[in-house]
Coordinates of C-alpha atoms in Angstrom, one line a residue:
M131 CA -105.6 -106.7 210.4
L132 CA -103.7 -109.7 209.2
A133 CA -102.2 -110.2 212.6
M134 CA -105.7 -110.4 214.1
V135 CA -106.7 -113.0 211.5
T136 CA -103.5 -115.0 212.2
L137 CA -104.2 -114.9 216.0
H138 CA -107.7 -116.3 215.8
T139 CA -106.9 -118.8 213.1
N140 CA -104.1 -120.2 215.4
D141 CA -106.7 -120.5 218.2
R142 CA -108.9 -122.6 215.9
V143 CA -106.0 -124.8 214.9
A144 CA -104.9 -125.3 218.5
N145 CA -108.3 -125.9 220.2
V146 CA -110.1 -127.9 217.5
M147 CA -108.1 -129.2 214.6
R148 CA -105.1 -130.6 216.4
G149 CA -107.4 -132.8 218.6
K150 CA -108.4 -134.7 215.5
Y151 CA -104.9 -136.0 214.8
K152 CA -102.7 -138.2 217.0
N153 CA -99.5 -137.2 215.3
P154 CA -99.9 -133.8 213.8
D155 CA -97.3 -132.9 211.3
Y156 CA -96.0 -129.5 210.2
T157 CA -99.2 -128.6 208.3
L158 CA -100.9 -128.2 211.7
Q159 CA -98.3 -125.9 213.2
D160 CA -99.1 -122.3 214.2
L161 CA -99.2 -119.6 211.4
D162 CA -97.2 -116.4 211.5
L163 CA -97.7 -113.2 209.7
M164 CA -95.3 -114.1 206.9
E165 CA -97.2 -117.3 206.1
M166 CA -100.6 -115.5 206.3
K167 CA -99.3 -112.9 203.8
A168 CA -98.3 -115.8 201.5
F169 CA -101.8 -117.3 201.9
L170 CA -103.3 -113.9 200.9
G171 CA -100.9 -113.7 198.0
I172 CA -102.1 -117.1 196.7
L173 CA -105.7 -115.8 196.9
L174 CA -104.8 -112.7 194.9
M175 CA -103.1 -114.7 192.3
T176 CA -106.1 -117.0 191.8
G177 CA -108.2 -113.8 191.3
A178 CA -105.8 -112.4 188.8
R179 CA -105.7 -115.7 186.8
K180 CA -109.5 -116.4 187.4
D181 CA -108.6 -119.6 189.2
N182 CA -110.7 -118.8 192.3
R183 CA -113.3 -121.4 191.5
T184 CA -110.7 -124.1 190.5
S185 CA -110.0 -127.0 192.8
S186 CA -106.8 -126.8 194.8
N187 CA -105.8 -130.2 193.3
I188 CA -105.6 -128.6 189.9
L189 CA -103.9 -125.4 191.2
W190 CA -101.1 -127.5 192.7
C191 CA -100.8 -129.8 189.7
N192 CA -97.4 -129.9 188.0
V193 CA -99.1 -129.7 184.6
E194 CA -102.1 -127.3 185.0
G195 CA -101.0 -125.2 187.9
I196 CA -98.4 -122.5 188.1
P197 CA -95.1 -122.7 190.1
L198 CA -96.0 -119.9 192.5
Y199 CA -98.7 -122.0 194.3
R200 CA -96.3 -124.9 194.9
A201 CA -93.4 -122.7 195.8
S202 CA -95.3 -120.7 198.4
M203 CA -96.8 -123.6 200.4
S204 CA -98.1 -127.1 200.1
E205 CA -101.6 -127.8 199.0
R206 CA -102.5 -129.5 202.3
R207 CA -101.2 -126.5 204.3
F208 CA -103.3 -124.1 202.1
R209 CA -106.5 -126.2 202.6
I210 CA -105.9 -126.3 206.4
I211 CA -105.5 -122.6 206.6
L212 CA -108.6 -122.1 204.5
S213 CA -110.7 -124.3 206.8
A214 CA -109.3 -122.8 210.0
L215 CA -109.9 -119.1 209.1
R216 CA -111.4 -117.2 212.0
F217 CA -111.8 -113.5 212.6
D218 CA -112.9 -113.1 216.2
D219 CA -112.6 -114.7 219.7
A220 CA -114.7 -117.8 219.7
T221 CA -115.1 -117.8 223.5
T222 CA -117.1 -114.5 223.5
R223 CA -118.9 -114.9 220.2
A224 CA -122.1 -116.3 221.5
Q225 CA -122.7 -113.3 223.8
R226 CA -121.9 -110.8 221.1
V227 CA -124.1 -112.4 218.4
R228 CA -127.2 -111.7 220.6
T229 CA -126.9 -108.0 219.9
D230 CA -124.9 -108.0 216.6
K231 CA -125.4 -110.4 213.7
L232 CA -122.1 -109.3 212.2
A233 CA -120.1 -110.2 215.4
P234 CA -117.9 -113.0 213.8
I235 CA -116.2 -110.4 211.6
R236 CA -117.3 -107.0 212.9
E237 CA -114.0 -105.8 214.3
L238 CA -112.1 -106.7 211.1
W239 CA -114.8 -105.0 209.0
E240 CA -114.6 -101.7 210.9
K241 CA -110.8 -101.6 210.7
L242 CA -111.0 -102.0 206.9
V243 CA -113.5 -99.1 206.6
Q244 CA -111.4 -96.9 208.8
H245 CA -108.3 -97.5 206.7
C246 CA -110.2 -96.8 203.5
Q247 CA -111.5 -93.5 204.8
A248 CA -108.1 -92.4 206.1
L249 CA -106.1 -93.0 203.0
Y250 CA -108.2 -91.1 200.4
T251 CA -110.0 -87.8 200.0
P252 CA -112.9 -88.1 197.6
G253 CA -113.9 -85.6 194.9
P254 CA -117.0 -83.4 194.8
H255 CA -119.4 -86.3 193.8
I256 CA -120.3 -89.4 195.9
T257 CA -122.4 -92.3 194.7
V258 CA -124.5 -94.4 197.2
D259 CA -125.7 -97.8 195.9
E260 CA -125.6 -101.5 196.8
Q261 CA -123.3 -104.4 196.1
L262 CA -124.2 -108.1 196.4
L263 CA -121.6 -110.8 197.3
S264 CA -122.5 -114.1 195.9
F265 CA -123.5 -116.6 198.6
R266 CA -126.0 -119.4 198.8
G267 CA -125.2 -120.9 202.1
R268 CA -127.1 -120.6 205.4
C269 CA -127.2 -117.0 206.7
G270 CA -129.9 -115.1 208.6
F271 CA -129.6 -112.0 206.4
R272 CA -129.0 -113.5 202.9
M273 CA -130.8 -111.4 200.3
Y274 CA -132.4 -112.0 196.9
I275 CA -132.0 -109.2 194.3
K276 CA -133.3 -110.2 190.9
N277 CA -131.4 -107.6 188.9
K278 CA -128.0 -108.6 190.3
P279 CA -125.9 -111.3 188.5
A280 CA -125.5 -113.4 191.7
K281 CA -129.2 -113.2 192.6
Y282 CA -128.5 -114.5 196.2
G283 CA -125.9 -113.2 198.5
L284 CA -124.8 -110.7 201.2
K285 CA -126.0 -107.1 200.5
I286 CA -123.5 -104.3 201.2
V287 CA -124.6 -100.7 200.9
M288 CA -121.6 -98.6 199.7
A289 CA -120.6 -95.0 199.2
C290 CA -118.0 -94.6 196.4
D291 CA -116.3 -91.7 194.7
A292 CA -118.1 -91.1 191.5
D293 CA -115.0 -90.2 189.5
S294 CA -112.3 -92.7 190.7
H295 CA -114.8 -95.4 192.0
Y296 CA -112.9 -95.6 195.3
M297 CA -114.9 -97.2 198.2
L298 CA -115.3 -94.7 200.9
N299 CA -117.7 -96.4 203.3
A300 CA -119.8 -99.5 203.5
I301 CA -122.4 -101.1 205.7
P302 CA -123.6 -104.7 205.4
Y303 CA -127.3 -105.1 205.5
L304 CA -128.3 -107.4 208.3
G305 CA -131.9 -107.9 207.6
K306 CA -135.1 -106.7 209.1
G307 CA -134.8 -104.9 212.4
S308 CA -131.1 -104.0 211.8
T309 CA -131.9 -100.3 211.0
P310 CA -133.7 -97.8 213.3
S311 CA -136.7 -97.7 211.0
D312 CA -137.4 -100.2 208.2
R313 CA -139.5 -97.6 206.3
L314 CA -136.7 -95.1 206.1
Q315 CA -133.8 -97.4 205.3
G316 CA -132.6 -95.3 202.4
E317 CA -132.4 -92.2 204.6
Y318 CA -130.5 -94.1 207.3
F319 CA -127.9 -95.7 205.0
T320 CA -127.3 -92.5 203.0
T321 CA -126.8 -90.2 206.0
T322 CA -124.6 -92.8 207.8
L323 CA -122.4 -93.6 204.9
T324 CA -121.8 -89.9 204.2
E325 CA -121.3 -88.9 207.8
A326 CA -117.6 -88.2 207.4
Y327 CA -118.3 -85.7 204.6
H328 CA -121.1 -83.7 206.2
F329 CA -120.9 -79.9 205.7
T330 CA -118.5 -80.2 202.8
G331 CA -120.9 -79.2 200.0
R332 CA -120.5 -82.5 198.1
T333 CA -123.2 -84.0 195.9
V334 CA -124.7 -87.4 196.6
T335 CA -126.2 -89.5 193.8
T336 CA -128.7 -92.2 194.7
D337 CA -131.3 -94.4 193.0
N338 CA -135.0 -95.1 193.6
W339 CA -134.5 -97.2 196.7
F340 CA -132.7 -94.4 198.6
T341 CA -134.2 -91.1 197.2
S342 CA -137.0 -89.5 199.1
I343 CA -138.1 -86.0 200.1
P344 CA -137.1 -86.6 203.8
L345 CA -133.7 -87.7 202.7
V346 CA -133.3 -84.4 200.7
D347 CA -134.2 -82.4 203.9
K348 CA -131.8 -84.5 206.0
L349 CA -128.9 -84.0 203.6
Q350 CA -129.5 -80.3 203.3
E351 CA -129.3 -80.0 207.0
K352 CA -125.9 -81.8 206.8
G353 CA -124.6 -79.5 204.1
L354 CA -124.9 -81.9 201.2
H355 CA -126.7 -81.9 197.9
L356 CA -128.6 -84.7 196.3
V357 CA -129.4 -85.9 192.8
G358 CA -131.3 -89.1 192.2
T359 CA -134.1 -91.0 190.7
C360 CA -137.4 -91.2 192.6
G361 CA -140.2 -93.7 192.3
V362 CA -143.9 -92.9 192.7
K363 CA -144.1 -91.9 196.4
K364 CA -146.7 -90.2 198.5
E365 CA -144.6 -87.0 199.2
L366 CA -144.5 -86.2 195.4
P367 CA -147.2 -83.9 193.9
A368 CA -150.1 -86.1 192.8
E369 CA -151.1 -83.6 190.1
L370 CA -147.7 -83.9 188.4
L371 CA -147.6 -87.7 188.5
K372 CA -151.2 -88.0 187.0
M373 CA -150.5 -85.4 184.2
K374 CA -150.4 -86.9 180.7
M375 CA -147.2 -86.2 178.8
A376 CA -146.1 -86.9 175.2
N377 CA -143.2 -89.3 174.5
K378 CA -139.8 -87.8 175.4
E379 CA -141.5 -84.8 177.0
S380 CA -140.0 -83.4 180.2
L381 CA -141.6 -81.2 182.8
A382 CA -139.8 -79.7 185.8
V383 CA -141.2 -78.2 189.0
Y384 CA -139.1 -76.1 191.4
N385 CA -139.9 -76.1 195.2
H386 CA -138.7 -72.8 196.6
A387 CA -139.3 -73.9 200.2
R388 CA -137.0 -76.9 200.0
D389 CA -134.7 -75.5 197.2
L390 CA -135.6 -78.7 195.3
T391 CA -136.3 -79.4 191.6
L392 CA -138.5 -82.3 190.5
Q393 CA -138.3 -83.3 186.8
C394 CA -140.6 -85.8 185.2
T395 CA -139.7 -87.3 181.8
Q396 CA -141.8 -89.6 179.7
V397 CA -139.1 -92.1 178.7
K398 CA -141.5 -94.6 177.0
P399 CA -145.2 -94.6 176.5
T400 CA -145.6 -96.7 179.6
K401 CA -142.6 -95.5 181.6
R402 CA -142.0 -92.3 183.4
L403 CA -138.7 -91.1 185.1
Q404 CA -138.7 -88.8 188.1
L405 CA -135.5 -87.0 189.1
L406 CA -134.9 -84.9 192.2
S407 CA -132.1 -82.4 192.4
T408 CA -130.9 -79.7 194.8
I409 CA -128.3 -78.2 192.5
H410 CA -130.3 -77.8 189.2
H411 CA -132.9 -75.1 189.4
E412 CA -133.5 -74.4 185.7
P413 CA -133.2 -77.6 183.7
T414 CA -132.0 -77.1 180.2
I415 CA -131.9 -79.5 177.3
I416 CA -128.2 -80.4 176.5
E417 CA -128.3 -83.5 174.2
G418 CA -131.4 -84.6 172.3
H419 CA -134.2 -84.8 174.9
K420 CA -131.8 -85.1 177.9
T421 CA -131.6 -82.2 180.3
D422 CA -128.6 -81.3 182.5
I423 CA -130.2 -83.1 185.4
V424 CA -130.3 -86.4 183.4
M425 CA -126.8 -85.9 182.1
F426 CA -125.4 -85.2 185.6
Y427 CA -127.2 -88.3 187.0
N428 CA -125.9 -90.5 184.2
A429 CA -122.3 -89.3 184.7
T430 CA -122.3 -89.9 188.5
K431 CA -124.7 -92.9 189.1
G432 CA -122.1 -95.6 188.2
G433 CA -119.7 -95.2 191.1
V434 CA -120.7 -98.3 193.0
D435 CA -121.6 -100.4 189.9
T436 CA -118.2 -99.8 188.4
F437 CA -116.5 -100.6 191.6
D438 CA -118.5 -103.9 191.7
Q439 CA -117.3 -104.7 188.2
L440 CA -113.7 -104.0 189.2
C441 CA -114.1 -106.4 192.1
A442 CA -115.6 -109.1 189.9
A443 CA -112.8 -108.9 187.4
T444 CA -110.2 -110.1 189.9
D445 CA -112.5 -111.8 192.4
T446 CA -110.7 -113.9 195.0
A447 CA -113.8 -115.6 196.4
R448 CA -113.7 -119.4 196.6
K449 CA -116.6 -121.7 197.3
T450 CA -117.5 -121.6 201.0
N451 CA -120.5 -122.4 203.2
R452 CA -119.5 -119.9 205.9
W453 CA -120.7 -116.3 205.4
P454 CA -117.9 -114.7 207.4
V455 CA -115.4 -116.2 204.9
C456 CA -117.5 -114.9 202.0
L457 CA -117.4 -111.4 203.5
F458 CA -113.7 -111.8 204.1
Y459 CA -113.2 -112.5 200.4
G460 CA -115.2 -109.4 199.6
M461 CA -113.0 -107.4 201.9
I462 CA -109.9 -108.6 200.0
N463 CA -111.5 -107.5 196.8
I464 CA -112.3 -104.0 198.3
A465 CA -108.8 -103.6 199.6
L466 CA -107.3 -104.6 196.2
V467 CA -109.3 -102.2 194.1
N468 CA -108.8 -99.4 196.6
S469 CA -105.0 -100.0 196.8
F470 CA -104.7 -99.9 193.0
I471 CA -106.7 -96.6 192.8
V472 CA -104.3 -95.1 195.4
W473 CA -101.3 -96.4 193.6
Q474 CA -102.5 -94.8 190.3
A475 CA -103.0 -91.5 192.1
K476 CA -99.5 -91.6 193.4
H477 CA -97.9 -92.8 190.1
P478 CA -99.8 -91.1 187.3
D479 CA -96.9 -91.5 184.9
M480 CA -96.5 -95.2 185.3
K481 CA -98.7 -97.4 183.1
M482 CA -99.8 -100.7 184.5
T483 CA -103.0 -102.7 184.2
R484 CA -104.8 -103.8 187.3
R485 CA -104.2 -107.5 186.5
Q486 CA -100.4 -106.8 186.3
Y487 CA -100.6 -104.9 189.6
T488 CA -102.4 -107.8 191.3
K489 CA -99.8 -110.4 190.1
I490 CA -96.8 -108.3 191.2
L491 CA -98.5 -107.8 194.6
A492 CA -99.2 -111.5 195.0
E493 CA -95.5 -112.4 194.2
K494 CA -94.2 -109.9 196.7
L495 CA -96.5 -111.3 199.4
C496 CA -95.5 -114.9 198.7
R497 CA -91.7 -114.4 198.3
P498 CA -90.6 -114.1 202.0
S499 CA -92.4 -117.3 203.0
A500 CA -91.2 -119.2 200.0
V501 CA -87.5 -118.1 200.6
R502 CA -87.8 -119.2 204.2
R503 CA -88.8 -122.7 203.1
L504 CA -85.3 -123.1 201.6
G505 CA -84.1 -123.4 205.2
I506 CA -86.1 -126.7 205.7
P507 CA -83.4 -129.4 205.8
R508 CA -85.6 -132.2 204.3
L509 CA -87.0 -130.1 201.5
S510 CA -86.6 -131.9 198.2
I511 CA -84.1 -130.8 195.6
S512 CA -86.8 -130.3 192.9
L513 CA -88.8 -128.0 195.2
R514 CA -85.7 -126.0 196.1
S515 CA -85.0 -125.5 192.4
L516 CA -88.6 -124.6 191.9
I517 CA -88.5 -121.9 194.6
R518 CA -85.3 -120.4 193.3
N519 CA -86.5 -120.3 189.7
T520 CA -89.9 -118.9 190.6
F521 CA -88.7 -116.0 192.8
N522 CA -85.2 -115.6 191.3
V523 CA -83.4 -116.5 194.5
P524 CA -79.6 -116.7 194.0
P525 CA -78.0 -120.0 194.9
E526 CA -76.7 -120.1 198.5
E527 CA -73.0 -120.6 199.1
R528 CA -72.2 -123.8 201.0
P529 CA -70.6 -123.4 204.4
A530 CA -67.0 -124.4 204.8
T531 CA -68.0 -127.4 206.9
Q532 CA -70.3 -128.7 204.2
Q533 CA -68.0 -128.3 201.2
K534 CA -67.3 -131.5 199.3
K535 CA -64.0 -133.2 199.9
T536 CA -61.7 -133.5 196.9
E537 CA -59.8 -136.5 198.2
K538 CA -61.5 -139.9 198.2
R539 CA -61.2 -141.9 201.3
Q540 CA -59.3 -145.2 200.8
R541 CA -58.8 -148.4 202.9
C542 CA -55.6 -149.5 204.7
F543 CA -54.0 -152.4 202.8
L544 CA -52.6 -153.9 206.0
C545 CA -55.7 -154.0 208.2
P546 CA -58.1 -157.0 208.0
T547 CA -61.6 -156.4 206.6
R548 CA -63.3 -156.1 210.0
E549 CA -61.1 -153.2 211.0
Q550 CA -61.5 -151.2 207.8
G551 CA -63.5 -148.5 209.6
R552 CA -60.5 -146.9 211.3
T553 CA -59.0 -143.6 210.2
R554 CA -56.6 -143.9 207.2
V555 CA -53.7 -141.7 206.0
C556 CA -51.8 -141.8 202.7
C557 CA -48.1 -142.7 202.6
S558 CA -46.3 -140.2 200.5
G559 CA -43.4 -142.6 199.7
C560 CA -45.1 -145.6 198.1
G561 CA -48.5 -144.0 197.5
K562 CA -50.4 -146.6 199.5
S563 CA -53.1 -146.0 202.1
V564 CA -52.4 -147.1 205.6
C565 CA -54.1 -146.5 208.9
A566 CA -52.6 -144.5 211.7
S567 CA -51.4 -147.5 213.7
H568 CA -49.5 -149.0 210.7
Y569 CA -48.1 -145.8 209.5
S570 CA -45.4 -145.6 212.1
V571 CA -44.3 -149.2 211.3
F572 CA -44.6 -149.4 207.5
C573 CA -44.1 -145.9 206.2
P574 CA -40.6 -145.0 207.7
S575 CA -39.0 -148.0 206.0
C576 CA -40.3 -147.0 202.5
C577 CA -40.0 -143.2 203.0

């Protein structure tokens, strides 16, 4: 994936950015995979230190910044890579955008989802919900969701493991007309996101926007169960919705034909909660006025919301006006949280916080590129020392040809001043320095 980003970023630098400069220096040279990893490591470190919204001038400052940024690459190089980031072939983009709004980053997105699905097997419970990436620039499918912290941004519908909060599958919402039927979007997204887990007997937890009776029938055909809240919809029994109930009172109805239970609870005098479940057939009160359906929903509904909180804690997103870059930052956050969950599953005995894990990962990504900078002949002595101290690089041994000479070169005392540049030798008899031409004349008499 990084190789693809490197390739298309180099195309942008070669075709557009170099034409703006008559004498391009090393900051406009092609990237390689090692330098792209260092760039990714810097983004991860800014997320771990919550520097993602800080100006690069401050990040590379000797006083307020940290040595890792200056040791990995120059500030100008970082800003050029940031502005040149591209994720697809620009020559064919116009044709692909006609049929796919996500064309500028579609291939990279699909590869990320494939890797996430291949590296983890979820538990028995899956949560389907939405995430909003903060973005206020120009975009044809930018959304406004009032109950999200960002309010405006790119909406991503996700399926996460309810226990570990691992992201299993995700689909960006591309606006009206992007789904087969705008009226049944919840059904489309839920069945598509859980396609890899059909006929496995897992339980899917959804909220009002997704849950419906047609979705229940569709998932039962695919061998999945559903538990979720449901708003006032036409397919629900009108008699049950109009029935007057006391405060904290619950009433459940079981549909034998669909093997479905509908529970209505009067949460407040003016608020009623409807829950659909295909795994609870005889709701029982467990805690206070809460039934087993409510307890199960509360325990499994936070898979995506918790995953969103984990992404926000180490967010790598920087300010940008390009929505593909905003989605790229979201992909980095997804990969980081998922990698930490996999690392925890493989090392249950090792205790490490996610922030420590992010910093260690960032240092490992930046180290190869920083060590390679030591081979630049004109690199300043202070920067060399900074790189060695930051990444604990041992001092290199000087080659034999570059070792400092112990004997100081002296002038011949017989040659005139204008000829002092010739090779000199030292007479062992009198201890004077003479040139090679005078050695045969002067030194035999004194030696």
